[in-house]
Each structure stands twice: as structure tokens, then as C-alpha cells.
């Protein structure tokens, strides 16, 4: 009898899950206000997973609140087609198991319209199949993994960041032109993040040129053994594919070991205010640090987009310490509003996907967005950035390239000026 009861319970549970999955995937086709999950005549409910706590929370915990602040600004000015954006932020601690739990809650219980800017390669990889099988728009993932650019396998997923291989190619191009003859080494996260970044570096420099290659896992904060091997290997230039907490750990640990190479850091781990806050009185170790980015500099005093985002931050985000994470979060919000406008008043999930694939979006980014039916990768280039006298700013041209074997070329087009009220009209 106990075995029969267990089997009956399993069948009933399976039936509930199948029904729930079917329901979350059926918007379909009708106008908003009908049966589109998360959409009413007055609201669009959107969710995200973010590391508000845990090993990747440094800096990254500020992104989603900044996006929400931008949405609050839009909502205060009438919303999008008369609908206000309700952004539900769930903490996953950068733990893939927790990500699975909170994303299922957002989709199956809260019935969000879309997942926006879920952060992290390991956490988000675990929900790709679920979101795409459920036909939930999975937009502007906060990671440069090439996995997001798979339109045939994952038609509902789109990247935002410049992918890590493109980033690696641009960093390596700088090394080849400006640091030739020096011993180049690599320290990166032991997953797609590090692998994709190293692939880009090796495309430009050659695999044999990268003398020492070491990795870390976010569950182990002792990086002294790896940094010791980089020092012993005579590394003069080190490329870091690291999240902010491990950028500061690497640079701080290296200094304690008497190891001071030239650092070139991934855009996702190189925000100066974030790293300076972590290093405290040792922030001088960041002097001369090189990196890349594709959004307006948080330190710029003459950039109109920076001024706009700073103003919204002061008014809607409690005046949080302004840095690249806040610029990033608001840039994501701006693009999402552009996509909603392009999808039209009769909002459906498929209509939003179609609108993004039509592309043509221009905003604060220094490099082009590459959205099309064949390309879901997001931004396609970056510009070099450097810390000098305690300030991080751009130098040189913006470059664009691809993650394959294409050349690295200058991208000459400057971003447009922001709208007067900071809200796109189309």
C-alpha cells in the first residue's frame, strides 16, 4: 500500500508540474491583458536572479537595484505604453542550485513575463533549458559567455555583455602592440568564463605564447598557490578573467608575494571603485591596471549618459556610491525599455523576441549591438581603460571583432546623445 501511495503521489506531482510548465509557456499570440504571463493593462512583471550575497556580490549586488531605479524613473514618467515595470529581484548567492530554485519560483509561481539580466555563467547555464522550453524571454544575460548566442538551440536567450572571447582578443591585441616580448600569463575562473577569455587571448597571441595558465573556483578564496606559480614562471603580464572579488584577491595576494606584473583585467571584474573599496588602504595596487569596457565611464565628467545615470541614481537609488555597476544596470534597463517599445502595445513574449531580433537599438554603448535572427550575442566590441592617479578612464579607439577568427578593427561610431528625459521613444 505504501508503494502504491508513493507512486500515486509521484504521478500527481508530475501532472501538476506538466500543467504548470504548459501554462507558463502559453502566452500565446493574443494581445496583452489576455493570457500573457506577467502582463496586464497597467503592469509588466519581470524577474531576475542576482548575487546579492555570496562570493560574487562585491559590486554585482548593485546592478539590479540600479536597473530597478531606472524603471522607477520610467514608471514615474508614464511607463511603457501605459504599463509600469515591476522588477522582482531574487538573491541566488551565485549558487547554481539556488538559481534553479529562484528562477522556477519566478516563472511558475510569480508568472513573470521575462527574466532580465540574470547574472553569472555557472548560475545561468543551469536555467537555459528550463527558460527556453518554457518559452520565457531570457534577456540580456549578465555574462559574456558564448552560450547565450545560440539562436537555434536557445531562441529565447540573448546576451548583453561583449563576449569573453571578443574581450580576450581585444586585450591580446593591446598586449601584442604595446607589451611585445614580455612573458604573458593567464589567471581565470575555472568555467566557460575563463575558457572563453583564454580562447580569445590565444587567437591573437597563439597558445604557446601564454606561458602559465592557472584557474580558480569561487568556493575557494585561497589563490596564493596559483599566484605563486605565476610568479615562479616569471610572468610579466597577467590577463585576469576574474569576478571583482577574485580580481582584488589576485592583486592583493600577488603583492604579498612580491609579485607585481602588468595586470589586464576582464571588464566584468575590473571596475575601479569596486576594487578600491575591497582593497581599502591598499588600493594603490590598482595603479596602472589595464582593462576593457563598452559602456560610459562612471568617472567621466563630460559624458551625457554618465550624467543622466548619475542623476537617476541620486533621485531613485538612494544616492548609492556611483560606479560601473550602476552604469551597467541602468544601461540594461534602457535597452529593455527600447525592446518593449519596439514590441508594441499588444505585448506578447514572441512579439518581444521578434522585436529584439529586428535589432537597430542604439544607446549608451560604445560598441555596436549585434542582435538579429542569427546573432543573440549583444555588444560586439570594447575600448581599453586604465587606472591612473586613482581614476579609471578610457584611452584609444573602440575596437570590434567576433569570437571566431575575424580581425580586430576600430569601430568609429560614437553613441548618440541620450533623450532629454532619459527615456527612449522607440
mmCIF file of C-alpha atoms in Angstrom:
data_model
loop_
_atom_site.group_PDB
_atom_site.id
_atom_site.type_symbol
_atom_site.label_atom_id
_atom_site.label_comp_id
_atom_site.label_asym_id
_atom_site.label_seq_id
_atom_site.Cartn_x
_atom_site.Cartn_y
_atom_site.Cartn_z
ATOM 1 C CA UNK A 1 0.000 0.000 0.000
ATOM 2 C CA UNK A 2 2.838 2.402 0.859
ATOM 3 C CA UNK A 3 4.463 1.753 -2.550
ATOM 4 C CA UNK A 4 1.145 2.420 -4.337
ATOM 5 C CA UNK A 5 0.642 5.648 -2.366
ATOM 6 C CA UNK A 6 4.127 6.846 -3.281
ATOM 7 C CA UNK A 7 3.522 6.074 -6.944
ATOM 8 C CA UNK A 8 0.179 7.908 -6.906
ATOM 9 C CA UNK A 9 1.829 10.933 -5.307
ATOM 10 C CA UNK A 10 4.595 10.933 -7.942
ATOM 11 C CA UNK A 11 2.055 10.774 -10.762
ATOM 12 C CA UNK A 12 0.014 13.599 -9.261
ATOM 13 C CA UNK A 13 3.139 15.721 -8.745
ATOM 14 C CA UNK A 14 4.249 15.117 -12.347
ATOM 15 C CA UNK A 15 0.828 16.132 -13.607
ATOM 16 C CA UNK A 16 0.986 19.387 -11.640
ATOM 17 C CA UNK A 17 4.458 20.185 -12.999
ATOM 18 C CA UNK A 18 3.450 19.454 -16.581
ATOM 19 C CA UNK A 19 0.382 21.669 -16.209
ATOM 20 C CA UNK A 20 2.466 24.454 -14.703
ATOM 21 C CA UNK A 21 5.061 24.255 -17.465
ATOM 22 C CA UNK A 22 2.386 24.271 -20.129
ATOM 23 C CA UNK A 23 0.747 27.283 -18.519
ATOM 24 C CA UNK A 24 3.971 29.281 -18.283
ATOM 25 C CA UNK A 25 4.682 28.651 -21.944
ATOM 26 C CA UNK A 26 1.306 29.680 -23.287
ATOM 27 C CA UNK A 27 1.032 33.386 -23.812
ATOM 28 C CA UNK A 28 0.450 32.870 -26.970
ATOM 29 C CA UNK A 29 -0.252 35.262 -29.705
ATOM 30 C CA UNK A 30 -3.062 37.137 -28.009
ATOM 31 C CA UNK A 31 -2.946 40.804 -27.021
ATOM 32 C CA UNK A 32 -1.768 41.847 -23.594
ATOM 33 C CA UNK A 33 -4.477 41.941 -20.989
ATOM 34 C CA UNK A 34 -5.491 38.451 -22.158
ATOM 35 C CA UNK A 35 -3.397 35.441 -21.197
ATOM 36 C CA UNK A 36 0.160 36.796 -21.422
ATOM 37 C CA UNK A 37 2.004 35.852 -18.205
ATOM 38 C CA UNK A 38 3.122 38.865 -16.211
ATOM 39 C CA UNK A 39 1.335 41.425 -18.371
ATOM 40 C CA UNK A 40 -1.786 43.397 -17.501
ATOM 41 C CA UNK A 41 -3.141 46.665 -18.830
ATOM 42 C CA UNK A 42 -1.165 48.505 -16.150
ATOM 43 C CA UNK A 43 1.906 46.384 -15.347
ATOM 44 C CA UNK A 44 4.726 44.229 -16.727
ATOM 45 C CA UNK A 45 6.197 41.832 -14.148
ATOM 46 C CA UNK A 46 9.833 40.932 -14.818
ATOM 47 C CA UNK A 47 12.249 38.938 -12.667
ATOM 48 C CA UNK A 48 15.961 38.340 -12.234
ATOM 49 C CA UNK A 49 18.469 36.294 -10.244
ATOM 50 C CA UNK A 50 21.427 38.175 -8.782
ATOM 51 C CA UNK A 51 24.229 37.549 -6.264
ATOM 52 C CA UNK A 52 23.072 39.995 -3.612
ATOM 53 C CA UNK A 53 25.177 37.890 -1.226
ATOM 54 C CA UNK A 54 28.000 35.392 -1.669
ATOM 55 C CA UNK A 55 31.367 35.308 -3.471
ATOM 56 C CA UNK A 56 30.297 37.465 -6.427
ATOM 57 C CA UNK A 57 28.267 40.048 -4.513
ATOM 58 C CA UNK A 58 31.030 42.691 -4.438
ATOM 59 C CA UNK A 59 29.887 45.264 -6.981
ATOM 60 C CA UNK A 60 27.412 42.939 -8.666
ATOM 61 C CA UNK A 61 24.852 43.360 -5.867
ATOM 62 C CA UNK A 62 24.412 46.951 -7.074
ATOM 63 C CA UNK A 63 23.363 46.068 -10.630
ATOM 64 C CA UNK A 64 19.718 45.046 -10.212
ATOM 65 C CA UNK A 65 18.861 47.913 -7.822
ATOM 66 C CA UNK A 66 20.247 50.299 -10.454
ATOM 67 C CA UNK A 67 18.082 48.683 -13.139
ATOM 68 C CA UNK A 68 15.078 48.997 -10.838
ATOM 69 C CA UNK A 69 15.912 52.665 -10.227
ATOM 70 C CA UNK A 70 15.878 53.251 -13.978
ATOM 71 C CA UNK A 71 12.495 51.501 -14.231
ATOM 72 C CA UNK A 72 11.206 53.685 -11.381
ATOM 73 C CA UNK A 73 12.258 56.704 -13.438
ATOM 74 C CA UNK A 74 10.386 55.356 -16.473
ATOM 75 C CA UNK A 75 7.335 54.475 -14.351
ATOM 76 C CA UNK A 76 7.226 57.983 -12.890
ATOM 77 C CA UNK A 77 7.038 59.303 -16.444
ATOM 78 C CA UNK A 78 4.127 57.144 -17.584
ATOM 79 C CA UNK A 79 5.747 53.724 -18.052
ATOM 80 C CA UNK A 80 5.860 51.906 -21.393
ATOM 81 C CA UNK A 81 2.629 52.022 -23.395
ATOM 82 C CA UNK A 82 0.902 52.936 -20.144
ATOM 83 C CA UNK A 83 2.315 49.961 -18.205
ATOM 84 C CA UNK A 84 4.656 50.220 -15.240
ATOM 85 C CA UNK A 85 7.570 47.794 -14.966
ATOM 86 C CA UNK A 86 7.625 45.744 -11.766
ATOM 87 C CA UNK A 87 11.105 44.235 -11.324
ATOM 88 C CA UNK A 88 11.393 41.349 -8.850
ATOM 89 C CA UNK A 89 14.980 40.693 -7.741
ATOM 90 C CA UNK A 90 15.881 37.288 -6.259
ATOM 91 C CA UNK A 91 19.161 36.557 -4.480
ATOM 92 C CA UNK A 92 20.871 33.365 -5.665
ATOM 93 C CA UNK A 93 24.229 33.911 -3.945
ATOM 94 C CA UNK A 94 25.994 32.937 -7.219
ATOM 95 C CA UNK A 95 24.993 29.348 -6.410
ATOM 96 C CA UNK A 96 23.657 27.438 -9.445
ATOM 97 C CA UNK A 97 21.392 25.252 -7.291
ATOM 98 C CA UNK A 98 19.788 28.326 -5.743
ATOM 99 C CA UNK A 99 19.467 29.911 -9.175
ATOM 100 C CA UNK A 100 17.371 26.967 -10.318
ATOM 101 C CA UNK A 101 15.080 27.368 -7.313
ATOM 102 C CA UNK A 102 14.524 31.115 -7.584
ATOM 103 C CA UNK A 103 14.070 31.122 -11.373
ATOM 104 C CA UNK A 104 11.449 28.389 -11.161
ATOM 105 C CA UNK A 105 9.701 30.380 -8.460
ATOM 106 C CA UNK A 106 9.704 33.473 -10.647
ATOM 107 C CA UNK A 107 8.327 31.591 -13.656
ATOM 108 C CA UNK A 108 5.961 29.054 -12.109
ATOM 109 C CA UNK A 109 4.669 30.953 -9.060
ATOM 110 C CA UNK A 110 5.077 34.643 -9.843
ATOM 111 C CA UNK A 111 4.477 34.075 -13.581
ATOM 112 C CA UNK A 112 6.890 36.763 -14.714
ATOM 113 C CA UNK A 113 6.760 37.943 -18.304
ATOM 114 C CA UNK A 114 10.536 37.601 -18.736
ATOM 115 C CA UNK A 115 13.807 37.000 -16.934
ATOM 116 C CA UNK A 116 16.068 40.028 -17.328
ATOM 117 C CA UNK A 117 19.833 40.202 -16.815
ATOM 118 C CA UNK A 118 20.278 37.063 -14.722
ATOM 119 C CA UNK A 119 23.905 37.159 -13.636
ATOM 120 C CA UNK A 120 26.719 34.671 -13.951
ATOM 121 C CA UNK A 121 27.915 31.957 -16.294
ATOM 122 C CA UNK A 122 27.646 28.984 -13.897
ATOM 123 C CA UNK A 123 24.329 30.098 -12.320
ATOM 124 C CA UNK A 124 22.555 30.985 -15.541
ATOM 125 C CA UNK A 125 23.742 27.994 -17.541
ATOM 126 C CA UNK A 126 21.605 25.770 -15.340
ATOM 127 C CA UNK A 127 18.330 27.526 -16.245
ATOM 128 C CA UNK A 128 18.828 27.891 -20.007
ATOM 129 C CA UNK A 129 16.899 24.771 -20.948
ATOM 130 C CA UNK A 130 14.101 25.456 -18.470
ATOM 131 C CA UNK A 131 13.542 29.025 -19.675
ATOM 132 C CA UNK A 132 13.674 28.146 -23.357
ATOM 133 C CA UNK A 133 11.485 25.070 -23.010
ATOM 134 C CA UNK A 134 9.013 27.269 -21.136
ATOM 135 C CA UNK A 135 9.232 29.940 -23.870
ATOM 136 C CA UNK A 136 10.128 32.634 -21.358
ATOM 137 C CA UNK A 137 12.178 35.535 -22.776
ATOM 138 C CA UNK A 138 15.641 35.243 -21.230
ATOM 139 C CA UNK A 139 17.057 38.651 -21.922
ATOM 140 C CA UNK A 140 20.420 40.361 -21.732
ATOM 141 C CA UNK A 141 22.209 37.813 -19.551
ATOM 142 C CA UNK A 142 24.812 39.429 -17.298
ATOM 143 C CA UNK A 143 27.758 37.385 -18.510
ATOM 144 C CA UNK A 144 29.912 37.262 -21.616
ATOM 145 C CA UNK A 145 29.585 33.524 -22.179
ATOM 146 C CA UNK A 146 29.194 32.498 -25.803
ATOM 147 C CA UNK A 147 26.464 30.075 -24.664
ATOM 148 C CA UNK A 148 23.863 32.849 -24.840
ATOM 149 C CA UNK A 149 24.427 33.209 -28.585
ATOM 150 C CA UNK A 150 22.758 30.008 -29.756
ATOM 151 C CA UNK A 151 19.552 31.121 -31.522
ATOM 152 C CA UNK A 152 18.679 27.656 -32.831
ATOM 153 C CA UNK A 153 19.060 25.855 -29.513
ATOM 154 C CA UNK A 154 18.076 28.766 -27.245
ATOM 155 C CA UNK A 155 15.790 31.057 -29.272
ATOM 156 C CA UNK A 156 14.558 32.957 -26.192
ATOM 157 C CA UNK A 157 18.019 33.826 -24.791
ATOM 158 C CA UNK A 158 20.011 36.967 -25.611
ATOM 159 C CA UNK A 159 23.317 38.209 -24.243
ATOM 160 C CA UNK A 160 24.236 41.751 -23.270
ATOM 161 C CA UNK A 161 27.934 41.805 -22.393
ATOM 162 C CA UNK A 162 30.609 41.702 -25.030
ATOM 163 C CA UNK A 163 31.505 38.011 -25.088
ATOM 164 C CA UNK A 164 34.630 36.911 -23.286
ATOM 165 C CA UNK A 165 36.388 35.683 -26.417
ATOM 166 C CA UNK A 166 35.964 39.073 -28.118
ATOM 167 C CA UNK A 167 37.192 40.672 -24.904
ATOM 168 C CA UNK A 168 40.226 38.375 -24.812
ATOM 169 C CA UNK A 169 41.078 39.215 -28.412
ATOM 170 C CA UNK A 170 40.984 42.951 -27.725
ATOM 171 C CA UNK A 171 43.152 42.634 -24.604
ATOM 172 C CA UNK A 172 45.606 40.457 -26.515
ATOM 173 C CA UNK A 173 45.732 42.947 -29.374
ATOM 174 C CA UNK A 174 46.851 45.594 -26.884
ATOM 175 C CA UNK A 175 49.487 43.229 -25.498
ATOM 176 C CA UNK A 176 50.771 42.416 -28.972
ATOM 177 C CA UNK A 177 51.110 46.106 -29.870
ATOM 178 C CA UNK A 178 52.335 47.532 -26.558
ATOM 179 C CA UNK A 179 53.856 44.759 -24.433
ATOM 180 C CA UNK A 180 55.596 42.657 -27.059
ATOM 181 C CA UNK A 181 58.435 40.481 -25.818
ATOM 182 C CA UNK A 182 57.120 40.224 -22.257
ATOM 183 C CA UNK A 183 56.098 36.880 -20.771
ATOM 184 C CA UNK A 184 52.304 36.665 -20.858
ATOM 185 C CA UNK A 185 50.309 34.522 -18.408
ATOM 186 C CA UNK A 186 46.655 33.935 -17.571
ATOM 187 C CA UNK A 187 44.573 33.545 -14.406
ATOM 188 C CA UNK A 188 40.875 32.881 -14.840
ATOM 189 C CA UNK A 189 37.700 31.384 -13.456
ATOM 190 C CA UNK A 190 37.555 27.625 -13.977
ATOM 191 C CA UNK A 191 34.476 27.574 -16.200
ATOM 192 C CA UNK A 192 33.243 28.986 -19.524
ATOM 193 C CA UNK A 193 34.213 32.492 -18.381
ATOM 194 C CA UNK A 194 37.902 31.656 -18.084
ATOM 195 C CA UNK A 195 37.921 29.251 -21.026
ATOM 196 C CA UNK A 196 36.298 31.704 -23.442
ATOM 197 C CA UNK A 197 38.576 34.546 -22.362
ATOM 198 C CA UNK A 198 41.709 32.431 -22.773
ATOM 199 C CA UNK A 199 40.486 31.299 -26.207
ATOM 200 C CA UNK A 200 40.357 34.945 -27.314
ATOM 201 C CA UNK A 201 43.816 35.718 -25.959
ATOM 202 C CA UNK A 202 45.271 32.678 -27.695
ATOM 203 C CA UNK A 203 43.568 33.503 -31.001
ATOM 204 C CA UNK A 204 45.674 36.666 -31.174
ATOM 205 C CA UNK A 205 48.890 35.674 -29.385
ATOM 206 C CA UNK A 206 48.983 31.924 -30.014
ATOM 207 C CA UNK A 207 48.573 29.200 -27.400
ATOM 208 C CA UNK A 208 52.321 28.720 -26.944
ATOM 209 C CA UNK A 209 52.788 32.415 -26.138
ATOM 210 C CA UNK A 210 50.695 32.198 -22.949
ATOM 211 C CA UNK A 211 53.381 30.779 -20.692
ATOM 212 C CA UNK A 212 51.481 29.909 -17.483
ATOM 213 C CA UNK A 213 47.716 29.331 -17.231
ATOM 214 C CA UNK A 214 46.029 28.947 -13.846
ATOM 215 C CA UNK A 215 42.407 28.853 -12.694
ATOM 216 C CA UNK A 216 40.351 29.318 -9.523
ATOM 217 C CA UNK A 217 36.926 28.287 -8.237
ATOM 218 C CA UNK A 218 34.699 30.766 -6.424
ATOM 219 C CA UNK A 219 34.271 28.395 -3.465
ATOM 220 C CA UNK A 220 37.988 28.668 -2.572
ATOM 221 C CA UNK A 221 39.388 32.088 -1.732
ATOM 222 C CA UNK A 222 42.969 30.879 -1.275
ATOM 223 C CA UNK A 223 44.621 31.858 -4.551
ATOM 224 C CA UNK A 224 48.168 32.030 -3.181
ATOM 225 C CA UNK A 225 49.251 28.719 -4.790
ATOM 226 C CA UNK A 226 48.185 29.868 -8.265
ATOM 227 C CA UNK A 227 49.733 33.318 -7.882
ATOM 228 C CA UNK A 228 52.900 31.718 -6.565
ATOM 229 C CA UNK A 229 53.144 29.638 -9.735
ATOM 230 C CA UNK A 230 52.643 32.726 -11.891
ATOM 231 C CA UNK A 231 55.468 34.449 -10.022
ATOM 232 C CA UNK A 232 57.727 31.402 -10.284
ATOM 233 C CA UNK A 233 57.002 31.240 -14.002
ATOM 234 C CA UNK A 234 58.467 34.707 -14.490
ATOM 235 C CA UNK A 235 55.177 36.217 -15.687
ATOM 236 C CA UNK A 236 55.449 39.891 -16.588
ATOM 237 C CA UNK A 237 51.929 40.403 -17.970
ATOM 238 C CA UNK A 238 48.887 38.661 -16.472
ATOM 239 C CA UNK A 239 45.423 38.594 -18.018
ATOM 240 C CA UNK A 240 42.714 38.189 -15.361
ATOM 241 C CA UNK A 241 39.360 36.634 -16.244
ATOM 242 C CA UNK A 242 38.014 37.180 -12.748
ATOM 243 C CA UNK A 243 34.926 38.470 -10.941
ATOM 244 C CA UNK A 244 35.660 41.541 -8.762
ATOM 245 C CA UNK A 245 36.214 39.643 -5.516
ATOM 246 C CA UNK A 246 38.856 37.476 -7.159
ATOM 247 C CA UNK A 247 40.436 40.399 -9.029
ATOM 248 C CA UNK A 248 41.157 42.078 -5.707
ATOM 249 C CA UNK A 249 42.214 38.757 -4.168
ATOM 250 C CA UNK A 250 44.648 38.095 -7.017
ATOM 251 C CA UNK A 251 46.198 41.554 -6.980
ATOM 252 C CA UNK A 252 46.372 41.711 -3.181
ATOM 253 C CA UNK A 253 47.826 38.196 -2.875
ATOM 254 C CA UNK A 254 50.377 38.894 -5.607
ATOM 255 C CA UNK A 255 51.559 41.998 -3.766
ATOM 256 C CA UNK A 256 52.072 39.987 -0.565
ATOM 257 C CA UNK A 257 54.182 37.576 -2.588
ATOM 258 C CA UNK A 258 56.257 40.425 -4.017
ATOM 259 C CA UNK A 259 54.802 39.796 -7.478
ATOM 260 C CA UNK A 260 53.855 42.915 -9.451
ATOM 261 C CA UNK A 261 53.171 42.209 -13.134
ATOM 262 C CA UNK A 262 51.169 44.370 -15.517
ATOM 263 C CA UNK A 263 47.516 43.427 -14.983
ATOM 264 C CA UNK A 264 44.968 43.345 -17.797
ATOM 265 C CA UNK A 265 41.503 42.633 -16.385
ATOM 266 C CA UNK A 266 38.192 41.493 -17.840
ATOM 267 C CA UNK A 267 35.515 44.157 -17.982
ATOM 268 C CA UNK A 268 33.303 42.180 -15.599
ATOM 269 C CA UNK A 269 35.988 42.195 -12.907
ATOM 270 C CA UNK A 270 37.773 45.485 -13.408
ATOM 271 C CA UNK A 271 35.545 48.258 -12.020
ATOM 272 C CA UNK A 272 37.924 50.541 -10.110
ATOM 273 C CA UNK A 273 35.566 51.841 -7.373
ATOM 274 C CA UNK A 274 34.515 48.267 -6.554
ATOM 275 C CA UNK A 275 38.099 47.017 -6.359
ATOM 276 C CA UNK A 276 39.314 50.086 -4.452
ATOM 277 C CA UNK A 277 36.613 49.544 -1.825
ATOM 278 C CA UNK A 278 37.733 45.932 -1.378
ATOM 279 C CA UNK A 279 41.445 46.716 -1.197
ATOM 280 C CA UNK A 280 40.967 49.710 1.104
ATOM 281 C CA UNK A 281 44.285 51.265 2.090
ATOM 282 C CA UNK A 282 45.986 49.031 -0.486
ATOM 283 C CA UNK A 283 44.020 50.457 -3.413
ATOM 284 C CA UNK A 284 47.254 51.923 -4.745
ATOM 285 C CA UNK A 285 47.992 48.407 -6.030
ATOM 286 C CA UNK A 286 45.459 49.148 -8.780
ATOM 287 C CA UNK A 287 47.560 51.949 -10.246
ATOM 288 C CA UNK A 288 48.361 51.159 -13.875
ATOM 289 C CA UNK A 289 45.760 48.371 -14.104
ATOM 290 C CA UNK A 290 44.505 47.950 -17.675
ATOM 291 C CA UNK A 291 41.141 46.655 -18.769
ATOM 292 C CA UNK A 292 38.280 46.988 -21.231
ATOM 293 C CA UNK A 293 34.704 48.219 -21.201
ATOM 294 C CA UNK A 294 31.914 49.128 -23.605
ATOM 295 C CA UNK A 295 29.680 51.420 -21.535
ATOM 296 C CA UNK A 296 30.181 55.032 -20.409
ATOM 297 C CA UNK A 297 32.853 55.549 -17.781
ATOM 298 C CA UNK A 298 31.441 56.149 -14.314
ATOM 299 C CA UNK A 299 34.326 58.571 -13.735
ATOM 300 C CA UNK A 300 33.625 60.715 -16.815
ATOM 301 C CA UNK A 301 32.709 64.318 -16.041
ATOM 302 C CA UNK A 302 31.699 65.219 -19.591
ATOM 303 C CA UNK A 303 29.657 62.202 -20.731
ATOM 304 C CA UNK A 304 25.918 62.845 -21.122
ATOM 305 C CA UNK A 305 24.941 59.236 -20.412
ATOM 306 C CA UNK A 306 27.004 59.179 -17.219
ATOM 307 C CA UNK A 307 25.373 62.438 -16.132
ATOM 308 C CA UNK A 308 21.899 61.009 -16.827
ATOM 309 C CA UNK A 309 22.527 57.788 -14.906
ATOM 310 C CA UNK A 310 24.123 59.675 -12.021
ATOM 311 C CA UNK A 311 21.046 61.912 -11.773
ATOM 312 C CA UNK A 312 18.666 58.930 -11.736
ATOM 313 C CA UNK A 313 20.886 57.202 -9.179
ATOM 314 C CA UNK A 314 20.675 60.205 -6.877
ATOM 315 C CA UNK A 315 16.904 60.545 -7.290
ATOM 316 C CA UNK A 316 15.786 56.899 -7.407
ATOM 317 C CA UNK A 317 18.560 54.745 -5.952
ATOM 318 C CA UNK A 318 19.236 56.462 -2.652
ATOM 319 C CA UNK A 319 22.422 58.064 -3.931
ATOM 320 C CA UNK A 320 24.312 54.764 -3.870
ATOM 321 C CA UNK A 321 28.056 55.106 -4.450
ATOM 322 C CA UNK A 322 28.213 55.608 -8.210
ATOM 323 C CA UNK A 323 30.328 53.137 -10.182
ATOM 324 C CA UNK A 324 30.396 50.990 -13.304
ATOM 325 C CA UNK A 325 27.909 48.516 -11.848
ATOM 326 C CA UNK A 326 25.274 51.242 -11.624
ATOM 327 C CA UNK A 327 26.032 52.402 -15.173
ATOM 328 C CA UNK A 328 25.685 48.784 -16.298
ATOM 329 C CA UNK A 329 22.376 48.233 -14.517
ATOM 330 C CA UNK A 330 20.824 51.372 -15.953
ATOM 331 C CA UNK A 331 22.089 50.593 -19.453
ATOM 332 C CA UNK A 332 20.331 47.221 -19.203
ATOM 333 C CA UNK A 333 17.133 48.972 -18.128
ATOM 334 C CA UNK A 334 17.354 51.420 -21.027
ATOM 335 C CA UNK A 335 17.739 48.604 -23.567
ATOM 336 C CA UNK A 336 14.834 46.651 -22.086
ATOM 337 C CA UNK A 337 12.571 49.694 -22.420
ATOM 338 C CA UNK A 338 13.703 50.069 -26.032
ATOM 339 C CA UNK A 339 12.784 46.430 -26.663
ATOM 340 C CA UNK A 340 9.349 46.826 -25.028
ATOM 341 C CA UNK A 341 8.625 49.879 -27.163
ATOM 342 C CA UNK A 342 9.708 48.031 -30.310
ATOM 343 C CA UNK A 343 7.410 45.111 -29.420
ATOM 344 C CA UNK A 344 4.375 47.416 -29.406
ATOM 345 C CA UNK A 345 1.382 47.920 -27.147
ATOM 346 C CA UNK A 346 -0.050 44.417 -27.738
ATOM 347 C CA UNK A 347 2.784 42.803 -25.840
ATOM 348 C CA UNK A 348 3.496 39.065 -26.125
ATOM 349 C CA UNK A 349 6.580 37.030 -25.383
ATOM 350 C CA UNK A 350 7.106 36.092 -29.025
ATOM 351 C CA UNK A 351 6.484 39.667 -30.096
ATOM 352 C CA UNK A 352 9.281 40.811 -27.793
ATOM 353 C CA UNK A 353 11.681 38.202 -29.174
ATOM 354 C CA UNK A 354 10.829 39.263 -32.743
ATOM 355 C CA UNK A 355 11.425 42.917 -31.874
ATOM 356 C CA UNK A 356 14.869 42.224 -30.425
ATOM 357 C CA UNK A 357 15.841 40.122 -33.433
ATOM 358 C CA UNK A 358 14.969 43.052 -35.709
ATOM 359 C CA UNK A 359 17.761 44.926 -33.945
ATOM 360 C CA UNK A 360 18.661 48.532 -34.657
ATOM 361 C CA UNK A 361 18.987 49.565 -30.993
ATOM 362 C CA UNK A 362 21.339 52.422 -30.161
ATOM 363 C CA UNK A 363 22.049 53.699 -26.690
ATOM 364 C CA UNK A 364 24.916 54.310 -24.281
ATOM 365 C CA UNK A 365 27.193 51.542 -25.583
ATOM 366 C CA UNK A 366 30.496 52.418 -27.245
ATOM 367 C CA UNK A 367 30.332 49.317 -29.452
ATOM 368 C CA UNK A 368 27.506 48.026 -31.683
ATOM 369 C CA UNK A 369 24.722 45.727 -30.509
ATOM 370 C CA UNK A 370 24.511 42.747 -32.857
ATOM 371 C CA UNK A 371 21.009 41.392 -32.346
ATOM 372 C CA UNK A 372 19.451 39.598 -35.300
ATOM 373 C CA UNK A 373 17.758 36.268 -36.002
ATOM 374 C CA UNK A 374 21.206 34.721 -36.436
ATOM 375 C CA UNK A 375 23.014 36.543 -33.619
ATOM 376 C CA UNK A 376 21.911 36.854 -29.980
ATOM 377 C CA UNK A 377 25.302 37.908 -28.603
ATOM 378 C CA UNK A 378 24.785 41.536 -27.517
ATOM 379 C CA UNK A 379 27.638 44.047 -27.719
ATOM 380 C CA UNK A 380 30.390 43.340 -30.234
ATOM 381 C CA UNK A 381 33.386 45.349 -29.091
ATOM 382 C CA UNK A 382 35.231 47.215 -26.326
ATOM 383 C CA UNK A 383 37.618 50.047 -25.581
ATOM 384 C CA UNK A 384 40.766 49.979 -23.444
ATOM 385 C CA UNK A 385 40.626 51.556 -19.986
ATOM 386 C CA UNK A 386 43.355 52.336 -17.449
ATOM 387 C CA UNK A 387 43.751 53.397 -13.813
ATOM 388 C CA UNK A 388 45.941 56.477 -13.463
ATOM 389 C CA UNK A 389 46.271 58.620 -10.345
ATOM 390 C CA UNK A 390 43.312 56.907 -8.728
ATOM 391 C CA UNK A 391 40.952 57.394 -11.668
ATOM 392 C CA UNK A 392 39.856 54.871 -14.298
ATOM 393 C CA UNK A 393 39.154 56.167 -17.777
ATOM 394 C CA UNK A 394 39.244 55.278 -21.446
ATOM 395 C CA UNK A 395 42.073 55.707 -23.907
ATOM 396 C CA UNK A 396 42.490 54.880 -27.583
ATOM 397 C CA UNK A 397 39.783 53.794 -30.035
ATOM 398 C CA UNK A 398 36.892 51.369 -29.599
ATOM 399 C CA UNK A 399 37.509 48.001 -31.258
ATOM 400 C CA UNK A 400 35.080 45.446 -32.638
ATOM 401 C CA UNK A 401 35.620 41.839 -33.638
ATOM 402 C CA UNK A 402 33.956 38.424 -33.426
ATOM 403 C CA UNK A 403 34.576 35.333 -31.343
ATOM 404 C CA UNK A 404 35.778 33.406 -34.387
ATOM 405 C CA UNK A 405 38.943 34.179 -36.288
ATOM 406 C CA UNK A 406 37.936 37.600 -37.583
ATOM 407 C CA UNK A 407 40.221 40.631 -37.390
ATOM 408 C CA UNK A 408 40.141 43.240 -34.616
ATOM 409 C CA UNK A 409 39.118 46.552 -36.213
ATOM 410 C CA UNK A 410 38.488 50.074 -34.967
ATOM 411 C CA UNK A 411 34.826 50.992 -34.557
ATOM 412 C CA UNK A 412 34.408 54.675 -35.398
ATOM 413 C CA UNK A 413 30.758 55.406 -34.498
ATOM 414 C CA UNK A 414 30.093 57.324 -31.275
ATOM 415 C CA UNK A 415 26.997 56.702 -29.126
ATOM 416 C CA UNK A 416 24.041 59.046 -29.680
ATOM 417 C CA UNK A 417 23.136 61.627 -27.063
ATOM 418 C CA UNK A 418 20.524 60.399 -24.564
ATOM 419 C CA UNK A 419 16.915 61.615 -24.821
ATOM 420 C CA UNK A 420 16.235 64.775 -22.821
ATOM 421 C CA UNK A 421 14.188 62.903 -20.212
ATOM 422 C CA UNK A 422 16.364 59.789 -20.330
ATOM 423 C CA UNK A 423 13.626 57.604 -21.768
ATOM 424 C CA UNK A 424 13.702 56.194 -25.316
ATOM 425 C CA UNK A 425 10.789 56.920 -27.592
ATOM 426 C CA UNK A 426 11.251 53.947 -29.936
#
